[in-house]
């Protein structure tokens, strides 16, 4: 089978591997769709401290079971499935407390285990042990199902930030994650959603699809003043920074209404991870600054349900579908911001 394997920054190779064979407590899937994301771009450029290289990349995975281990119950050859990316151990303090998204012993597909940029892939016992394999409803395509993983992360973030009925939500960043945030905020009952991006062309393309109540180009004047003006001087109940920008985080704090919540969704580069935070603003307005990291198996299952019911449609966000042989082209499309979601279909 063909795979796309990361060896080092700038060195991703298309290689040929033996077809995998399931052990007694594993299953093998034929990968039908594995979507790309900004993390794939980061890995291709800089690697990742948690990745065991050389490694087959890809973590937004959907496919069809082709082998079932002798000790695996509940699954059959031909079942259509979506696979979690982040794998909690289920036993650490965080997992036992109900917070598996921050499991201290977390493993990941495409990092410690071979990922979905491949024709076939083993679903390891660690995934099955935490109910990390989800059945895809017949109404969904494999490509749509692959977006359950990023939507699961978005769902985790909005649950932590308490996005709900009547909220005014600002989303900074009009990439695929920002688009999912707009749609999920709508599904969770937000009254008004404002989408912001520095790239006016990307903002226009994304806004045409997800239709926020207001789209603001960050380069056009004082963006904080524009948000305050649009909210009658109140500010936003929730600001979500769906961009790897410290400046976006600093400005997001200033956009908040009293008792507002700032969700630091987009991680920052490790050499620029410190921002200026006005502690008095937080203090006197009783603001909350919230972290979010990844998702749990339960988030994945719920995200797949939201897609399947139409609460969060995703098909129109998939702007490019490419074969495995064009995985490097896919990563470059994402890096240049010329696509919303690029799906590899091996």
GROMACS .gro file of C-alpha atoms in nm:
model
  346
    1UNK     CA    1   0.000   0.000   0.000
    2UNK     CA    2   0.099   0.363  -0.047
    3UNK     CA    3   0.156   0.592   0.253
    4UNK     CA    4   0.270   0.951   0.312
    5UNK     CA    5   0.538   0.942   0.581
    6UNK     CA    6   0.698   1.231   0.768
    7UNK     CA    7   1.073   1.185   0.815
    8UNK     CA    8   1.183   1.537   0.909
    9UNK     CA    9   1.072   1.898   0.853
   10UNK     CA   10   1.051   1.947   0.478
   11UNK     CA   11   1.080   1.572   0.418
   12UNK     CA   12   0.747   1.396   0.364
   13UNK     CA   13   0.775   1.097   0.134
   14UNK     CA   14   0.528   0.882  -0.056
   15UNK     CA   15   0.638   0.529   0.022
   16UNK     CA   16   0.519   0.171  -0.020
   17UNK     CA   17   0.448  -0.039   0.291
   18UNK     CA   18   0.321  -0.394   0.339
   19UNK     CA   19  -0.055  -0.413   0.384
   20UNK     CA   20  -0.131  -0.413   0.759
   21UNK     CA   21  -0.264  -0.719   0.941
   22UNK     CA   22  -0.491  -0.684   1.245
   23UNK     CA   23  -0.385  -0.846   1.572
   24UNK     CA   24  -0.651  -1.008   1.791
   25UNK     CA   25  -0.754  -0.676   1.948
   26UNK     CA   26  -0.726  -0.443   1.650
   27UNK     CA   27  -0.916  -0.367   1.333
   28UNK     CA   28  -0.787  -0.257   0.994
   29UNK     CA   29  -0.967  -0.001   0.782
   30UNK     CA   30  -0.947   0.096   0.418
   31UNK     CA   31  -0.901   0.473   0.450
   32UNK     CA   32  -1.161   0.650   0.240
   33UNK     CA   33  -1.102   1.008   0.356
   34UNK     CA   34  -0.843   1.182   0.570
   35UNK     CA   35  -0.875   1.558   0.585
   36UNK     CA   36  -0.585   1.797   0.629
   37UNK     CA   37  -0.551   2.076   0.883
   38UNK     CA   38  -0.319   2.349   1.001
   39UNK     CA   39  -0.140   2.104   1.229
   40UNK     CA   40  -0.030   1.907   0.922
   41UNK     CA   41   0.124   2.227   0.788
   42UNK     CA   42   0.308   2.285   1.118
   43UNK     CA   43   0.437   1.928   1.118
   44UNK     CA   44   0.556   1.955   0.759
   45UNK     CA   45   0.745   2.276   0.838
   46UNK     CA   46   0.872   2.220   1.192
   47UNK     CA   47   0.789   1.868   1.304
   48UNK     CA   48   0.616   1.810   1.635
   49UNK     CA   49   0.767   1.730   1.976
   50UNK     CA   50   0.512   1.453   2.035
   51UNK     CA   51   0.558   1.284   1.699
   52UNK     CA   52   0.761   0.964   1.672
   53UNK     CA   53   0.932   1.005   1.332
   54UNK     CA   54   0.939   0.850   1.081
   55UNK     CA   55   0.561   0.834   1.096
   56UNK     CA   56   0.262   0.813   0.862
   57UNK     CA   57   0.071   1.141   0.898
   58UNK     CA   58  -0.302   1.216   0.903
   59UNK     CA   59  -0.546   1.230   1.194
   60UNK     CA   60  -0.891   1.329   1.056
   61UNK     CA   61  -0.982   0.978   0.950
   62UNK     CA   62  -1.280   0.791   0.808
   63UNK     CA   63  -1.290   0.457   0.633
   64UNK     CA   64  -1.430   0.107   0.599
   65UNK     CA   65  -1.334  -0.192   0.812
   66UNK     CA   66  -1.153  -0.466   0.618
   67UNK     CA   67  -1.024  -0.682   0.904
   68UNK     CA   68  -1.152  -0.749   1.256
   69UNK     CA   69  -0.933  -0.903   1.526
   70UNK     CA   70  -1.050  -1.224   1.693
   71UNK     CA   71  -1.109  -1.055   2.032
   72UNK     CA   72  -1.287  -0.747   1.892
   73UNK     CA   73  -1.662  -0.740   1.951
   74UNK     CA   74  -1.927  -0.522   1.791
   75UNK     CA   75  -1.756  -0.453   1.461
   76UNK     CA   76  -1.772  -0.627   1.124
   77UNK     CA   77  -1.598  -0.613   0.789
   78UNK     CA   78  -1.770  -0.346   0.580
   79UNK     CA   79  -1.865  -0.118   0.871
   80UNK     CA   80  -1.814   0.251   0.790
   81UNK     CA   81  -1.624   0.421   1.072
   82UNK     CA   82  -1.469   0.746   1.192
   83UNK     CA   83  -1.159   0.732   1.413
   84UNK     CA   84  -1.066   0.965   1.698
   85UNK     CA   85  -0.733   1.145   1.676
   86UNK     CA   86  -0.642   1.208   2.041
   87UNK     CA   87  -0.640   0.889   2.250
   88UNK     CA   88  -0.670   0.922   2.629
   89UNK     CA   89  -0.545   0.641   2.850
   90UNK     CA   90  -0.870   0.635   3.048
   91UNK     CA   91  -0.691   0.577   3.379
   92UNK     CA   92  -0.499   0.894   3.475
   93UNK     CA   93  -0.626   1.154   3.722
   94UNK     CA   94  -0.765   1.375   3.445
   95UNK     CA   95  -0.947   1.091   3.273
   96UNK     CA   96  -1.091   0.964   3.601
   97UNK     CA   97  -1.209   1.320   3.676
   98UNK     CA   98  -1.398   1.336   3.347
   99UNK     CA   99  -1.150   1.545   3.148
  100UNK     CA  100  -0.990   1.305   2.896
  101UNK     CA  101  -0.913   1.588   2.653
  102UNK     CA  102  -0.622   1.683   2.881
  103UNK     CA  103  -0.508   1.329   2.956
  104UNK     CA  104  -0.147   1.346   3.071
  105UNK     CA  105  -0.064   1.022   2.887
  106UNK     CA  106  -0.247   1.103   2.564
  107UNK     CA  107  -0.142   0.934   2.242
  108UNK     CA  108  -0.251   1.032   1.892
  109UNK     CA  109  -0.314   0.889   1.549
  110UNK     CA  110  -0.049   1.012   1.308
  111UNK     CA  111   0.189   1.084   1.598
  112UNK     CA  112   0.258   0.766   1.795
  113UNK     CA  113   0.040   0.548   1.570
  114UNK     CA  114   0.043   0.539   1.191
  115UNK     CA  115  -0.220   0.780   1.061
  116UNK     CA  116  -0.465   0.813   0.777
  117UNK     CA  117  -0.252   0.938   0.488
  118UNK     CA  118  -0.243   0.577   0.373
  119UNK     CA  119  -0.452   0.331   0.178
  120UNK     CA  120  -0.499   0.108   0.482
  121UNK     CA  121  -0.454   0.172   0.854
  122UNK     CA  122  -0.460  -0.021   1.180
  123UNK     CA  123  -0.702   0.107   1.443
  124UNK     CA  124  -0.503   0.020   1.756
  125UNK     CA  125  -0.636  -0.143   2.071
  126UNK     CA  126  -0.589   0.189   2.255
  127UNK     CA  127  -0.858   0.351   2.036
  128UNK     CA  128  -1.102   0.062   2.082
  129UNK     CA  129  -1.046   0.063   2.458
  130UNK     CA  130  -1.186   0.417   2.493
  131UNK     CA  131  -1.476   0.382   2.246
  132UNK     CA  132  -1.286   0.585   1.990
  133UNK     CA  133  -1.433   0.419   1.683
  134UNK     CA  134  -1.761   0.572   1.567
  135UNK     CA  135  -2.010   0.422   1.323
  136UNK     CA  136  -2.081   0.654   1.028
  137UNK     CA  137  -2.452   0.694   0.948
  138UNK     CA  138  -2.547   0.584   0.598
  139UNK     CA  139  -2.652   0.939   0.511
  140UNK     CA  140  -2.297   1.074   0.551
  141UNK     CA  141  -2.005   1.057   0.311
  142UNK     CA  142  -1.664   0.950   0.435
  143UNK     CA  143  -1.533   1.302   0.368
  144UNK     CA  144  -1.804   1.460   0.584
  145UNK     CA  145  -1.738   1.208   0.860
  146UNK     CA  146  -1.367   1.292   0.861
  147UNK     CA  147  -1.459   1.644   0.973
  148UNK     CA  148  -1.603   1.506   1.297
  149UNK     CA  149  -1.254   1.525   1.448
  150UNK     CA  150  -1.202   1.902   1.404
  151UNK     CA  151  -1.565   1.965   1.495
  152UNK     CA  152  -1.509   1.766   1.815
  153UNK     CA  153  -1.232   2.010   1.912
  154UNK     CA  154  -1.460   2.304   1.832
  155UNK     CA  155  -1.735   2.147   2.042
  156UNK     CA  156  -1.499   2.107   2.337
  157UNK     CA  157  -1.399   2.472   2.309
  158UNK     CA  158  -1.756   2.600   2.298
  159UNK     CA  159  -1.863   2.383   2.587
  160UNK     CA  160  -1.577   2.518   2.798
  161UNK     CA  161  -1.666   2.875   2.698
  162UNK     CA  162  -2.034   2.814   2.768
  163UNK     CA  163  -2.155   2.927   2.426
  164UNK     CA  164  -2.533   2.920   2.434
  165UNK     CA  165  -2.869   3.088   2.394
  166UNK     CA  166  -2.864   3.461   2.330
  167UNK     CA  167  -2.486   3.499   2.318
  168UNK     CA  168  -2.304   3.735   2.087
  169UNK     CA  169  -2.001   3.541   1.967
  170UNK     CA  170  -1.697   3.678   1.787
  171UNK     CA  171  -1.482   3.429   1.595
  172UNK     CA  172  -1.136   3.555   1.497
  173UNK     CA  173  -1.002   3.348   1.209
  174UNK     CA  174  -1.200   3.253   0.897
  175UNK     CA  175  -1.024   2.926   0.820
  176UNK     CA  176  -1.192   2.585   0.849
  177UNK     CA  177  -1.193   2.593   1.230
  178UNK     CA  178  -1.343   2.942   1.231
  179UNK     CA  179  -1.614   2.828   0.990
  180UNK     CA  180  -1.698   2.534   1.216
  181UNK     CA  181  -1.712   2.769   1.516
  182UNK     CA  182  -1.961   2.994   1.335
  183UNK     CA  183  -2.188   2.703   1.250
  184UNK     CA  184  -2.167   2.540   1.592
  185UNK     CA  185  -2.237   2.870   1.768
  186UNK     CA  186  -2.553   2.895   1.561
  187UNK     CA  187  -2.649   2.538   1.651
  188UNK     CA  188  -2.596   2.614   2.022
  189UNK     CA  189  -2.840   2.906   2.010
  190UNK     CA  190  -2.615   3.211   1.977
  191UNK     CA  191  -2.810   3.522   1.887
  192UNK     CA  192  -2.537   3.689   1.683
  193UNK     CA  193  -2.209   3.569   1.532
  194UNK     CA  194  -1.934   3.798   1.402
  195UNK     CA  195  -1.650   3.659   1.190
  196UNK     CA  196  -1.314   3.841   1.168
  197UNK     CA  197  -1.006   3.773   0.957
  198UNK     CA  198  -0.700   3.966   0.846
  199UNK     CA  199  -0.719   3.813   0.496
  200UNK     CA  200  -1.011   3.991   0.326
  201UNK     CA  201  -1.035   3.737   0.044
  202UNK     CA  202  -1.051   3.438   0.277
  203UNK     CA  203  -1.301   3.624   0.496
  204UNK     CA  204  -1.527   3.688   0.197
  205UNK     CA  205  -1.509   3.326   0.080
  206UNK     CA  206  -1.579   3.182   0.423
  207UNK     CA  207  -1.852   3.432   0.506
  208UNK     CA  208  -2.030   3.348   0.179
  209UNK     CA  209  -2.055   2.988   0.300
  210UNK     CA  210  -2.124   3.014   0.674
  211UNK     CA  211  -2.306   3.349   0.664
  212UNK     CA  212  -2.218   3.516   0.994
  213UNK     CA  213  -2.432   3.813   1.093
  214UNK     CA  214  -2.134   4.036   1.031
  215UNK     CA  215  -1.793   3.988   0.866
  216UNK     CA  216  -1.515   4.229   0.959
  217UNK     CA  217  -1.174   4.258   0.791
  218UNK     CA  218  -0.919   4.311   1.067
  219UNK     CA  219  -0.705   4.536   0.849
  220UNK     CA  220  -0.985   4.791   0.800
  221UNK     CA  221  -0.954   5.032   1.091
  222UNK     CA  222  -0.981   4.966   1.465
  223UNK     CA  223  -1.131   4.619   1.487
  224UNK     CA  224  -1.211   4.649   1.859
  225UNK     CA  225  -1.407   4.968   1.799
  226UNK     CA  226  -1.592   4.801   1.512
  227UNK     CA  227  -1.701   4.515   1.737
  228UNK     CA  228  -1.806   4.754   2.012
  229UNK     CA  229  -2.002   4.963   1.763
  230UNK     CA  230  -2.170   4.653   1.620
  231UNK     CA  231  -2.278   4.545   1.970
  232UNK     CA  232  -2.412   4.881   2.083
  233UNK     CA  233  -2.106   4.939   2.298
  234UNK     CA  234  -2.158   4.622   2.502
  235UNK     CA  235  -1.896   4.394   2.348
  236UNK     CA  236  -1.918   4.019   2.286
  237UNK     CA  237  -2.023   3.755   2.535
  238UNK     CA  238  -1.768   3.515   2.388
  239UNK     CA  239  -1.460   3.574   2.172
  240UNK     CA  240  -1.297   3.268   2.015
  241UNK     CA  241  -0.948   3.311   1.872
  242UNK     CA  242  -0.941   3.049   1.596
  243UNK     CA  243  -0.604   3.175   1.475
  244UNK     CA  244  -0.245   3.125   1.587
  245UNK     CA  245  -0.207   3.491   1.674
  246UNK     CA  246  -0.109   3.647   2.003
  247UNK     CA  247  -0.233   3.982   1.879
  248UNK     CA  248  -0.574   3.829   1.812
  249UNK     CA  249  -0.583   3.708   2.172
  250UNK     CA  250  -0.491   4.053   2.304
  251UNK     CA  251  -0.755   4.225   2.091
  252UNK     CA  252  -1.011   3.958   2.172
  253UNK     CA  253  -0.989   4.043   2.542
  254UNK     CA  254  -1.069   4.405   2.462
  255UNK     CA  255  -1.381   4.307   2.265
  256UNK     CA  256  -1.549   4.133   2.557
  257UNK     CA  257  -1.860   4.248   2.737
  258UNK     CA  258  -1.859   4.248   3.114
  259UNK     CA  259  -1.836   3.889   3.239
  260UNK     CA  260  -1.737   3.784   2.889
  261UNK     CA  261  -1.531   3.474   2.803
  262UNK     CA  262  -1.220   3.462   2.587
  263UNK     CA  263  -1.145   3.119   2.437
  264UNK     CA  264  -0.780   3.077   2.343
  265UNK     CA  265  -0.858   2.812   2.082
  266UNK     CA  266  -0.564   2.862   1.848
  267UNK     CA  267  -0.226   2.771   1.997
  268UNK     CA  268   0.067   3.006   1.951
  269UNK     CA  269   0.415   2.933   1.814
  270UNK     CA  270   0.640   2.816   2.098
  271UNK     CA  271   0.879   3.108   2.040
  272UNK     CA  272   0.593   3.363   2.061
  273UNK     CA  273   0.367   3.217   2.327
  274UNK     CA  274   0.359   3.516   2.566
  275UNK     CA  275   0.097   3.789   2.524
  276UNK     CA  276   0.023   4.118   2.701
  277UNK     CA  277  -0.286   4.072   2.918
  278UNK     CA  278  -0.455   4.366   3.087
  279UNK     CA  279  -0.513   4.212   3.430
  280UNK     CA  280  -0.719   4.510   3.547
  281UNK     CA  281  -0.956   4.463   3.253
  282UNK     CA  282  -1.001   4.100   3.357
  283UNK     CA  283  -1.038   4.202   3.721
  284UNK     CA  284  -1.288   4.484   3.697
  285UNK     CA  285  -1.504   4.334   3.423
  286UNK     CA  286  -1.495   3.982   3.573
  287UNK     CA  287  -1.371   3.835   3.248
  288UNK     CA  288  -1.272   3.471   3.196
  289UNK     CA  289  -0.975   3.359   2.988
  290UNK     CA  290  -1.016   2.994   2.892
  291UNK     CA  291  -0.785   2.737   2.741
  292UNK     CA  292  -0.895   2.454   2.515
  293UNK     CA  293  -0.695   2.161   2.385
  294UNK     CA  294  -0.826   1.889   2.157
  295UNK     CA  295  -1.126   1.671   2.232
  296UNK     CA  296  -1.245   1.353   2.396
  297UNK     CA  297  -1.394   1.037   2.241
  298UNK     CA  298  -1.737   1.158   2.357
  299UNK     CA  299  -1.685   1.488   2.174
  300UNK     CA  300  -1.609   1.292   1.856
  301UNK     CA  301  -1.926   1.089   1.885
  302UNK     CA  302  -2.135   1.401   1.946
  303UNK     CA  303  -1.968   1.588   1.659
  304UNK     CA  304  -2.052   1.306   1.421
  305UNK     CA  305  -2.413   1.321   1.540
  306UNK     CA  306  -2.428   1.698   1.485
  307UNK     CA  307  -2.303   1.653   1.129
  308UNK     CA  308  -2.540   1.364   1.057
  309UNK     CA  309  -2.848   1.549   1.183
  310UNK     CA  310  -2.763   1.858   0.978
  311UNK     CA  311  -2.720   2.074   1.288
  312UNK     CA  312  -2.365   2.152   1.169
  313UNK     CA  313  -2.340   2.096   0.793
  314UNK     CA  314  -1.987   2.046   0.662
  315UNK     CA  315  -2.008   1.920   0.302
  316UNK     CA  316  -1.977   2.266   0.151
  317UNK     CA  317  -1.664   2.339   0.357
  318UNK     CA  318  -1.475   2.066   0.169
  319UNK     CA  319  -1.339   2.271  -0.118
  320UNK     CA  320  -1.077   2.026  -0.248
  321UNK     CA  321  -1.061   1.645  -0.274
  322UNK     CA  322  -0.722   1.508  -0.376
  323UNK     CA  323  -0.566   1.162  -0.413
  324UNK     CA  324  -0.294   1.046  -0.174
  325UNK     CA  325  -0.029   1.118  -0.437
  326UNK     CA  326  -0.110   1.489  -0.405
  327UNK     CA  327  -0.083   1.512  -0.027
  328UNK     CA  328   0.201   1.765  -0.049
  329UNK     CA  329  -0.014   1.980  -0.276
  330UNK     CA  330  -0.294   1.953  -0.021
  331UNK     CA  331  -0.071   2.072   0.261
  332UNK     CA  332   0.047   2.367   0.052
  333UNK     CA  333  -0.312   2.464  -0.031
  334UNK     CA  334  -0.384   2.477   0.341
  335UNK     CA  335  -0.063   2.671   0.410
  336UNK     CA  336  -0.150   2.935   0.150
  337UNK     CA  337  -0.504   2.975   0.277
  338UNK     CA  338  -0.644   2.895  -0.068
  339UNK     CA  339  -0.884   2.629   0.057
  340UNK     CA  340  -1.125   2.585   0.342
  341UNK     CA  341  -1.099   2.210   0.387
  342UNK     CA  342  -0.884   1.975   0.179
  343UNK     CA  343  -0.963   1.603   0.199
  344UNK     CA  344  -0.726   1.328   0.090
  345UNK     CA  345  -0.909   1.031  -0.060
  346UNK     CA  346  -0.653   0.747  -0.091
   0.00000   0.00000   0.00000
